[in-house]
Amino acid sequence: MGRTPCCDKNGLKKGPWTSEEDHVLISYIQLHGPGNWRSLPKNAGLQRCGKSCRLRWTNYLRPDIKRGRFSFDEEETIIQLHSVLGNKWSAIAARLPGRTDNEIKNYWNTHIRKRLLRNGIDPVTHAPRLDLLDLSSILTSALCNPSTLLNLSTLVGSTQALLNPDILRLATTLSSLKQENSDMFLQQLQENQLLNSLLQIQDVPALSSLPSQFQNLVQQVPVCTTTTTSAGPFINQTEQIMQENVKGFSSNPTCTFSCQNSQENFVPSSLNESLVSLPNFYCNSTTTTDPKVPEPGEYSGFQSANNGYQNFSIDSVMSTPLMSQDPLNSSSTYVNSSSTEDERECYSSLLKFEIPESLDIDDFL
DNA sequence: AAACGCCGCAACCGCCGAGGT
DNA sequence: AACCTCGGCGGTTGCGGCGTT
């Protein structure tokens, strides 16, 4: 059977449209309407196939097309709709006035998809994936520093445990604390009444679900939301270290920590929340008035698309294929002159995955 | 200044479903 | 029922711009 091509390609022009061709096409459609695309180029005097005319019109010349960069709201909408509709670009475009499916598809492939990948989010399933995170720092640490306590065999053998961000978060936080003066830290705990909060966590169901060695360790870890802006350099240093070590363990590209933009929270909220309520990877833990950092709540799309995904589990990770359909073949950055997008890039950089050199995973497994 | 590589985007390609004959 | 046309869709390509070396 075989269907005939949409048009006779012989003698028909291909490639970029000239302004003259655009003008001819626009003039014709303004007079006659789109009508029959097959016959349109002949009637209009264009050496193009009907399909090419239709694409040029629908994707570029249509008067109601909105050109220019995507707004943050538009991007949010795209992500949200994609999480529900998948690669149904036309359906997504139908909900974004002025945007074409082709434009949205291009924007997804060149910007959003890559950013999700770098943030450890599978752009197909919108689920977090450890294997999509930036693990280069792990390898660098393991390969370039002979004194590191982290060895690759342990790392590989501990994959299952590593997939649990709670354990990761806990482990690295504890490790960072071990690097500091623990006595000094405990003093700060007492001064700030952190121990009271600490004791409370023993009643938290989430804690009881942790391995016993974690429970013991947790009892040595500050878990509070105490305001400690007056705590001095130690606090700042610890905060910095904890940020360095804890950042990135949430797979949520939008998840940040309360301490990131607030002077009020001493302990990263991720640690706090991990023990109070195991993290949802589309968390809304931060309310910030800093316009430079998007509020996590702005990513309601993530959250709404994953209702019920409150408790991160290994199963949730394993539910996605280990080998992505989307190869990690892009090293591109989120390049755009928009300051807003630069800020987003900065924001996403919070999610870099790092493990301190002194981390001995065996201690926590 | 030239060469090179990367990236974004417009355009193309192939397939599909709906509808007509 | 079989075939054909058409519009639409998603995936892919390739060109031009831009930055880097």
PDB file of N, CA and C in Angstrom, chain A residues 3-84:
ATOM      1  N   ARG A   3       1.710   4.984   1.574  1.00  0.00           N
ATOM      2  CA  ARG A   3       1.063   6.257   1.271  1.00  0.00           C
ATOM      3  C   ARG A   3       2.024   7.146   0.514  1.00  0.00           C
ATOM      4  N   THR A   4       1.445   7.942  -0.275  1.00  0.00           N
ATOM      5  CA  THR A   4       2.258   8.858  -1.072  1.00  0.00           C
ATOM      6  C   THR A   4       2.743  10.000  -0.196  1.00  0.00           C
ATOM      7  N   PRO A   5       3.861  10.556  -0.544  1.00  0.00           N
ATOM      8  CA  PRO A   5       4.348  11.695   0.231  1.00  0.00           C
ATOM      9  C   PRO A   5       3.363  12.846   0.166  1.00  0.00           C
ATOM     10  N   CYS A   6       3.478  13.717   1.161  1.00  0.00           N
ATOM     11  CA  CYS A   6       2.511  14.803   1.255  1.00  0.00           C
ATOM     12  C   CYS A   6       2.619  15.715   0.043  1.00  0.00           C
ATOM     13  N   CYS A   7       3.718  15.678  -0.598  1.00  0.00           N
ATOM     14  CA  CYS A   7       3.867  16.531  -1.758  1.00  0.00           C
ATOM     15  C   CYS A   7       5.019  16.014  -2.605  1.00  0.00           C
ATOM     16  N   ASP A   8       5.054  16.463  -3.779  1.00  0.00           N
ATOM     17  CA  ASP A   8       6.151  16.115  -4.667  1.00  0.00           C
ATOM     18  C   ASP A   8       7.355  16.957  -4.284  1.00  0.00           C
ATOM     19  N   LYS A   9       8.397  16.271  -3.833  1.00  0.00           N
ATOM     20  CA  LYS A   9       9.552  17.012  -3.337  1.00  0.00           C
ATOM     21  C   LYS A   9      10.365  17.657  -4.465  1.00  0.00           C
ATOM     22  N   ASN A  10      10.153  17.151  -5.673  1.00  0.00           N
ATOM     23  CA  ASN A  10      10.947  17.675  -6.777  1.00  0.00           C
ATOM     24  C   ASN A  10      10.683  19.158  -6.992  1.00  0.00           C
ATOM     25  N   GLY A  11      11.766  19.907  -6.989  1.00  0.00           N
ATOM     26  CA  GLY A  11      11.643  21.318  -7.280  1.00  0.00           C
ATOM     27  C   GLY A  11      11.156  22.164  -6.137  1.00  0.00           C
ATOM     28  N   LEU A  12      10.874  21.521  -5.033  1.00  0.00           N
ATOM     29  CA  LEU A  12      10.397  22.287  -3.894  1.00  0.00           C
ATOM     30  C   LEU A  12      11.557  22.656  -2.983  1.00  0.00           C
ATOM     31  N   LYS A  13      11.466  23.846  -2.497  1.00  0.00           N
ATOM     32  CA  LYS A  13      12.538  24.366  -1.657  1.00  0.00           C
ATOM     33  C   LYS A  13      12.458  23.801  -0.242  1.00  0.00           C
ATOM     34  N   LYS A  14      13.619  23.601   0.312  1.00  0.00           N
ATOM     35  CA  LYS A  14      13.713  23.177   1.699  1.00  0.00           C
ATOM     36  C   LYS A  14      14.611  24.150   2.451  1.00  0.00           C
ATOM     37  N   GLY A  15      14.658  23.946   3.741  1.00  0.00           N
ATOM     38  CA  GLY A  15      15.539  24.778   4.553  1.00  0.00           C
ATOM     39  C   GLY A  15      14.865  26.022   5.079  1.00  0.00           C
ATOM     40  N   PRO A  16      15.668  26.903   5.593  1.00  0.00           N
ATOM     41  CA  PRO A  16      15.126  28.106   6.236  1.00  0.00           C
ATOM     42  C   PRO A  16      14.265  28.939   5.297  1.00  0.00           C
ATOM     43  N   TRP A  17      13.272  29.506   5.872  1.00  0.00           N
ATOM     44  CA  TRP A  17      12.377  30.362   5.111  1.00  0.00           C
ATOM     45  C   TRP A  17      12.967  31.766   5.011  1.00  0.00           C
ATOM     46  N   THR A  18      12.765  32.351   3.851  1.00  0.00           N
ATOM     47  CA  THR A  18      13.188  33.739   3.664  1.00  0.00           C
ATOM     48  C   THR A  18      12.053  34.670   4.073  1.00  0.00           C
ATOM     49  N   SER A  19      12.396  35.905   4.269  1.00  0.00           N
ATOM     50  CA  SER A  19      11.372  36.883   4.651  1.00  0.00           C
ATOM     51  C   SER A  19      10.344  37.053   3.541  1.00  0.00           C
ATOM     52  N   GLU A  20      10.809  36.896   2.299  1.00  0.00           N
ATOM     53  CA  GLU A  20       9.876  37.001   1.176  1.00  0.00           C
ATOM     54  C   GLU A  20       8.867  35.868   1.217  1.00  0.00           C
ATOM     55  N   GLU A  21       9.346  34.684   1.473  1.00  0.00           N
ATOM     56  CA  GLU A  21       8.431  33.543   1.556  1.00  0.00           C
ATOM     57  C   GLU A  21       7.457  33.735   2.718  1.00  0.00           C
ATOM     58  N   ASP A  22       7.981  34.213   3.817  1.00  0.00           N
ATOM     59  CA  ASP A  22       7.105  34.462   4.957  1.00  0.00           C
ATOM     60  C   ASP A  22       6.000  35.451   4.583  1.00  0.00           C
ATOM     61  N   HIS A  23       6.423  36.494   3.898  1.00  0.00           N
ATOM     62  CA  HIS A  23       5.464  37.526   3.531  1.00  0.00           C
ATOM     63  C   HIS A  23       4.394  36.959   2.603  1.00  0.00           C
ATOM     64  N   VAL A  24       4.802  36.146   1.674  1.00  0.00           N
ATOM     65  CA  VAL A  24       3.849  35.534   0.748  1.00  0.00           C
ATOM     66  C   VAL A  24       2.874  34.653   1.507  1.00  0.00           C
ATOM     67  N   LEU A  25       3.415  33.867   2.401  1.00  0.00           N
ATOM     68  CA  LEU A  25       2.563  32.950   3.148  1.00  0.00           C
ATOM     69  C   LEU A  25       1.588  33.711   4.050  1.00  0.00           C
ATOM     70  N   ILE A  26       2.096  34.705   4.719  1.00  0.00           N
ATOM     71  CA  ILE A  26       1.230  35.493   5.601  1.00  0.00           C
ATOM     72  C   ILE A  26       0.133  36.182   4.796  1.00  0.00           C
ATOM     73  N   SER A  27       0.528  36.769   3.703  1.00  0.00           N
ATOM     74  CA  SER A  27      -0.453  37.490   2.878  1.00  0.00           C
ATOM     75  C   SER A  27      -1.538  36.548   2.379  1.00  0.00           C
ATOM     76  N   TYR A  28      -1.125  35.371   1.967  1.00  0.00           N
ATOM     77  CA  TYR A  28      -2.103  34.432   1.429  1.00  0.00           C
ATOM     78  C   TYR A  28      -3.081  33.985   2.516  1.00  0.00           C
ATOM     79  N   ILE A  29      -2.539  33.656   3.670  1.00  0.00           N
ATOM     80  CA  ILE A  29      -3.399  33.155   4.736  1.00  0.00           C
ATOM     81  C   ILE A  29      -4.311  34.263   5.255  1.00  0.00           C
ATOM     82  N   GLN A  30      -3.817  35.482   5.271  1.00  0.00           N
ATOM     83  CA  GLN A  30      -4.664  36.587   5.704  1.00  0.00           C
ATOM     84  C   GLN A  30      -5.841  36.773   4.753  1.00  0.00           C
ATOM     85  N   LEU A  31      -5.621  36.463   3.493  1.00  0.00           N
ATOM     86  CA  LEU A  31      -6.684  36.635   2.509  1.00  0.00           C
ATOM     87  C   LEU A  31      -7.605  35.426   2.453  1.00  0.00           C
ATOM     88  N   HIS A  32      -7.026  34.244   2.508  1.00  0.00           N
ATOM     89  CA  HIS A  32      -7.809  33.037   2.259  1.00  0.00           C
ATOM     90  C   HIS A  32      -7.932  32.105   3.456  1.00  0.00           C
ATOM     91  N   GLY A  33      -7.193  32.401   4.493  1.00  0.00           N
ATOM     92  CA  GLY A  33      -7.178  31.456   5.610  1.00  0.00           C
ATOM     93  C   GLY A  33      -6.278  30.281   5.292  1.00  0.00           C
ATOM     94  N   PRO A  34      -5.993  29.486   6.289  1.00  0.00           N
ATOM     95  CA  PRO A  34      -5.086  28.363   6.068  1.00  0.00           C
ATOM     96  C   PRO A  34      -5.619  27.378   5.048  1.00  0.00           C
ATOM     97  N   GLY A  35      -6.865  26.978   5.237  1.00  0.00           N
ATOM     98  CA  GLY A  35      -7.498  26.096   4.274  1.00  0.00           C
ATOM     99  C   GLY A  35      -6.736  24.814   4.041  1.00  0.00           C
ATOM    100  N   ASN A  36      -6.674  24.443   2.797  1.00  0.00           N
ATOM    101  CA  ASN A  36      -6.017  23.201   2.405  1.00  0.00           C
ATOM    102  C   ASN A  36      -4.521  23.420   2.272  1.00  0.00           C
ATOM    103  N   TRP A  37      -3.785  22.800   3.156  1.00  0.00           N
ATOM    104  CA  TRP A  37      -2.337  23.031   3.153  1.00  0.00           C
ATOM    105  C   TRP A  37      -1.673  22.448   1.916  1.00  0.00           C
ATOM    106  N   ARG A  38      -2.246  21.407   1.401  1.00  0.00           N
ATOM    107  CA  ARG A  38      -1.631  20.769   0.241  1.00  0.00           C
ATOM    108  C   ARG A  38      -1.654  21.673  -0.978  1.00  0.00           C
ATOM    109  N   SER A  39      -2.763  22.336  -1.114  1.00  0.00           N
ATOM    110  CA  SER A  39      -2.892  23.196  -2.286  1.00  0.00           C
ATOM    111  C   SER A  39      -2.423  24.619  -2.040  1.00  0.00           C
ATOM    112  N   LEU A  40      -2.196  24.925  -0.779  1.00  0.00           N
ATOM    113  CA  LEU A  40      -1.853  26.305  -0.438  1.00  0.00           C
ATOM    114  C   LEU A  40      -0.591  26.810  -1.142  1.00  0.00           C
ATOM    115  N   PRO A  41       0.506  26.062  -1.076  1.00  0.00           N
ATOM    116  CA  PRO A  41       1.729  26.612  -1.691  1.00  0.00           C
ATOM    117  C   PRO A  41       1.570  26.862  -3.185  1.00  0.00           C
ATOM    118  N   LYS A  42       0.844  25.983  -3.840  1.00  0.00           N
ATOM    119  CA  LYS A  42       0.644  26.198  -5.285  1.00  0.00           C
ATOM    120  C   LYS A  42      -0.172  27.453  -5.521  1.00  0.00           C
ATOM    121  N   ASN A  43      -1.227  27.596  -4.731  1.00  0.00           N
ATOM    122  CA  ASN A  43      -2.072  28.774  -4.899  1.00  0.00           C
ATOM    123  C   ASN A  43      -1.358  30.058  -4.494  1.00  0.00           C
ATOM    124  N   ALA A  44      -0.517  29.922  -3.502  1.00  0.00           N
ATOM    125  CA  ALA A  44       0.173  31.120  -3.026  1.00  0.00           C
ATOM    126  C   ALA A  44       1.423  31.425  -3.845  1.00  0.00           C
ATOM    127  N   GLY A  45       1.831  30.458  -4.642  1.00  0.00           N
ATOM    128  CA  GLY A  45       3.029  30.688  -5.440  1.00  0.00           C
ATOM    129  C   GLY A  45       4.317  30.416  -4.699  1.00  0.00           C
ATOM    130  N   LEU A  46       4.218  29.510  -3.754  1.00  0.00           N
ATOM    131  CA  LEU A  46       5.402  29.170  -2.970  1.00  0.00           C
ATOM    132  C   LEU A  46       5.985  27.840  -3.448  1.00  0.00           C
ATOM    133  N   GLN A  47       7.274  27.775  -3.509  1.00  0.00           N
ATOM    134  CA  GLN A  47       7.942  26.533  -3.888  1.00  0.00           C
ATOM    135  C   GLN A  47       8.231  25.716  -2.631  1.00  0.00           C
ATOM    136  N   ARG A  48       7.189  25.480  -1.902  1.00  0.00           N
ATOM    137  CA  ARG A  48       7.295  24.710  -0.667  1.00  0.00           C
ATOM    138  C   ARG A  48       6.198  23.667  -0.657  1.00  0.00           C
ATOM    139  N   CYS A  49       6.395  22.624   0.123  1.00  0.00           N
ATOM    140  CA  CYS A  49       5.323  21.660   0.284  1.00  0.00           C
ATOM    141  C   CYS A  49       4.343  22.194   1.333  1.00  0.00           C
ATOM    142  N   GLY A  50       3.141  21.667   1.291  1.00  0.00           N
ATOM    143  CA  GLY A  50       2.122  22.141   2.214  1.00  0.00           C
ATOM    144  C   GLY A  50       2.502  21.938   3.665  1.00  0.00           C
ATOM    145  N   LYS A  51       3.173  20.854   3.879  1.00  0.00           N
ATOM    146  CA  LYS A  51       3.566  20.563   5.249  1.00  0.00           C
ATOM    147  C   LYS A  51       4.532  21.616   5.775  1.00  0.00           C
ATOM    148  N   SER A  52       5.464  21.983   4.933  1.00  0.00           N
ATOM    149  CA  SER A  52       6.427  23.001   5.338  1.00  0.00           C
ATOM    150  C   SER A  52       5.713  24.318   5.605  1.00  0.00           C
ATOM    151  N   CYS A  53       4.731  24.642   4.764  1.00  0.00           N
ATOM    152  CA  CYS A  53       3.971  25.881   4.979  1.00  0.00           C
ATOM    153  C   CYS A  53       3.217  25.830   6.300  1.00  0.00           C
ATOM    154  N   ARG A  54       2.592  24.694   6.550  1.00  0.00           N
ATOM    155  CA  ARG A  54       1.830  24.571   7.783  1.00  0.00           C
ATOM    156  C   ARG A  54       2.734  24.727   9.002  1.00  0.00           C
ATOM    157  N   LEU A  55       3.883  24.060   8.974  1.00  0.00           N
ATOM    158  CA  LEU A  55       4.796  24.166  10.103  1.00  0.00           C
ATOM    159  C   LEU A  55       5.294  25.591  10.293  1.00  0.00           C
ATOM    160  N   ARG A  56       5.619  26.221   9.164  1.00  0.00           N
ATOM    161  CA  ARG A  56       6.110  27.590   9.272  1.00  0.00           C
ATOM    162  C   ARG A  56       5.046  28.501   9.869  1.00  0.00           C
ATOM    163  N   TRP A  57       3.815  28.280   9.460  1.00  0.00           N
ATOM    164  CA  TRP A  57       2.741  29.114   9.963  1.00  0.00           C
ATOM    165  C   TRP A  57       2.451  28.820  11.438  1.00  0.00           C
ATOM    166  N   THR A  58       2.277  27.571  11.754  1.00  0.00           N
ATOM    167  CA  THR A  58       1.867  27.223  13.114  1.00  0.00           C
ATOM    168  C   THR A  58       2.980  27.445  14.139  1.00  0.00           C
ATOM    169  N   ASN A  59       4.210  27.312  13.696  1.00  0.00           N
ATOM    170  CA  ASN A  59       5.303  27.408  14.658  1.00  0.00           C
ATOM    171  C   ASN A  59       5.982  28.776  14.693  1.00  0.00           C
ATOM    172  N   TYR A  60       5.713  29.587  13.690  1.00  0.00           N
ATOM    173  CA  TYR A  60       6.479  30.829  13.646  1.00  0.00           C
ATOM    174  C   TYR A  60       5.675  32.049  13.228  1.00  0.00           C
ATOM    175  N   LEU A  61       4.847  31.904  12.224  1.00  0.00           N
ATOM    176  CA  LEU A  61       4.217  33.101  11.659  1.00  0.00           C
ATOM    177  C   LEU A  61       2.869  33.440  12.263  1.00  0.00           C
ATOM    178  N   ARG A  62       2.290  32.505  12.916  1.00  0.00           N
ATOM    179  CA  ARG A  62       0.965  32.740  13.492  1.00  0.00           C
ATOM    180  C   ARG A  62       0.993  33.989  14.358  1.00  0.00           C
ATOM    181  N   PRO A  63       0.002  34.854  14.198  1.00  0.00           N
ATOM    182  CA  PRO A  63       0.067  36.140  14.912  1.00  0.00           C
ATOM    183  C   PRO A  63      -0.059  36.020  16.426  1.00  0.00           C
ATOM    184  N   ASP A  64      -0.637  34.951  16.877  1.00  0.00           N
ATOM    185  CA  ASP A  64      -0.844  34.848  18.327  1.00  0.00           C
ATOM    186  C   ASP A  64       0.308  34.160  19.043  1.00  0.00           C
ATOM    187  N   ILE A  65       1.389  33.981  18.335  1.00  0.00           N
ATOM    188  CA  ILE A  65       2.525  33.315  18.955  1.00  0.00           C
ATOM    189  C   ILE A  65       3.291  34.294  19.819  1.00  0.00           C
ATOM    190  N   LYS A  66       3.591  33.838  21.000  1.00  0.00           N
ATOM    191  CA  LYS A  66       4.374  34.645  21.928  1.00  0.00           C
ATOM    192  C   LYS A  66       5.846  34.265  21.777  1.00  0.00           C
ATOM    193  N   ARG A  67       6.623  35.245  21.396  1.00  0.00           N
ATOM    194  CA  ARG A  67       8.052  34.971  21.243  1.00  0.00           C
ATOM    195  C   ARG A  67       8.788  35.328  22.527  1.00  0.00           C
ATOM    196  N   GLY A  68      10.029  34.952  22.564  1.00  0.00           N
ATOM    197  CA  GLY A  68      10.867  35.336  23.701  1.00  0.00           C
ATOM    198  C   GLY A  68      11.004  34.231  24.722  1.00  0.00           C
ATOM    199  N   ARG A  69      11.713  34.573  25.740  1.00  0.00           N
ATOM    200  CA  ARG A  69      12.027  33.593  26.771  1.00  0.00           C
ATOM    201  C   ARG A  69      10.783  33.142  27.506  1.00  0.00           C
ATOM    202  N   PHE A  70      10.887  31.956  28.012  1.00  0.00           N
ATOM    203  CA  PHE A  70       9.819  31.430  28.842  1.00  0.00           C
ATOM    204  C   PHE A  70       9.900  32.063  30.221  1.00  0.00           C
ATOM    205  N   SER A  71       8.762  32.435  30.729  1.00  0.00           N
ATOM    206  CA  SER A  71       8.730  32.972  32.078  1.00  0.00           C
ATOM    207  C   SER A  71       8.851  31.832  33.069  1.00  0.00           C
ATOM    208  N   PHE A  72       9.102  32.218  34.286  1.00  0.00           N
ATOM    209  CA  PHE A  72       9.211  31.192  35.316  1.00  0.00           C
ATOM    210  C   PHE A  72       7.898  30.454  35.499  1.00  0.00           C
ATOM    211  N   ASP A  73       6.806  31.169  35.396  1.00  0.00           N
ATOM    212  CA  ASP A  73       5.501  30.527  35.520  1.00  0.00           C
ATOM    213  C   ASP A  73       5.272  29.539  34.390  1.00  0.00           C
ATOM    214  N   GLU A  74       5.690  29.959  33.213  1.00  0.00           N
ATOM    215  CA  GLU A  74       5.530  29.062  32.070  1.00  0.00           C
ATOM    216  C   GLU A  74       6.354  27.802  32.262  1.00  0.00           C
ATOM    217  N   GLU A  75       7.566  28.008  32.715  1.00  0.00           N
ATOM    218  CA  GLU A  75       8.423  26.838  32.931  1.00  0.00           C
ATOM    219  C   GLU A  75       7.833  25.917  33.983  1.00  0.00           C
ATOM    220  N   GLU A  76       7.331  26.516  35.016  1.00  0.00           N
ATOM    221  CA  GLU A  76       6.710  25.720  36.067  1.00  0.00           C
ATOM    222  C   GLU A  76       5.529  24.937  35.514  1.00  0.00           C
ATOM    223  N   THR A  77       4.752  25.605  34.695  1.00  0.00           N
ATOM    224  CA  THR A  77       3.597  24.943  34.094  1.00  0.00           C
ATOM    225  C   THR A  77       4.034  23.789  33.203  1.00  0.00           C
ATOM    226  N   ILE A  78       5.079  24.034  32.453  1.00  0.00           N
ATOM    227  CA  ILE A  78       5.566  22.978  31.564  1.00  0.00           C
ATOM    228  C   ILE A  78       5.979  21.755  32.362  1.00  0.00           C
ATOM    229  N   ILE A  79       6.737  21.991  33.404  1.00  0.00           N
ATOM    230  CA  ILE A  79       7.207  20.867  34.212  1.00  0.00           C
ATOM    231  C   ILE A  79       6.029  20.127  34.827  1.00  0.00           C
ATOM    232  N   GLN A  80       5.103  20.900  35.316  1.00  0.00           N
ATOM    233  CA  GLN A  80       3.947  20.278  35.959  1.00  0.00           C
ATOM    234  C   GLN A  80       3.146  19.460  34.944  1.00  0.00           C
ATOM    235  N   LEU A  81       2.903  20.063  33.807  1.00  0.00           N
ATOM    236  CA  LEU A  81       2.117  19.354  32.802  1.00  0.00           C
ATOM    237  C   LEU A  81       2.870  18.149  32.263  1.00  0.00           C
ATOM    238  N   HIS A  82       4.161  18.299  32.126  1.00  0.00           N
ATOM    239  CA  HIS A  82       4.938  17.173  31.606  1.00  0.00           C
ATOM    240  C   HIS A  82       4.918  16.002  32.569  1.00  0.00           C
ATOM    241  N   SER A  83       4.889  16.312  33.858  1.00  0.00           N
ATOM    242  CA  SER A  83       4.848  15.227  34.825  1.00  0.00           C
ATOM    243  C   SER A  83       3.555  14.439  34.720  1.00  0.00           C
ATOM    244  N   VAL A  84       2.550  15.078  34.182  1.00  0.00           N
ATOM    245  CA  VAL A  84       1.253  14.422  34.049  1.00  0.00           C
ATOM    246  C   VAL A  84       1.054  13.874  32.642  1.00  0.00           C
TER     247      VAL A  84
END
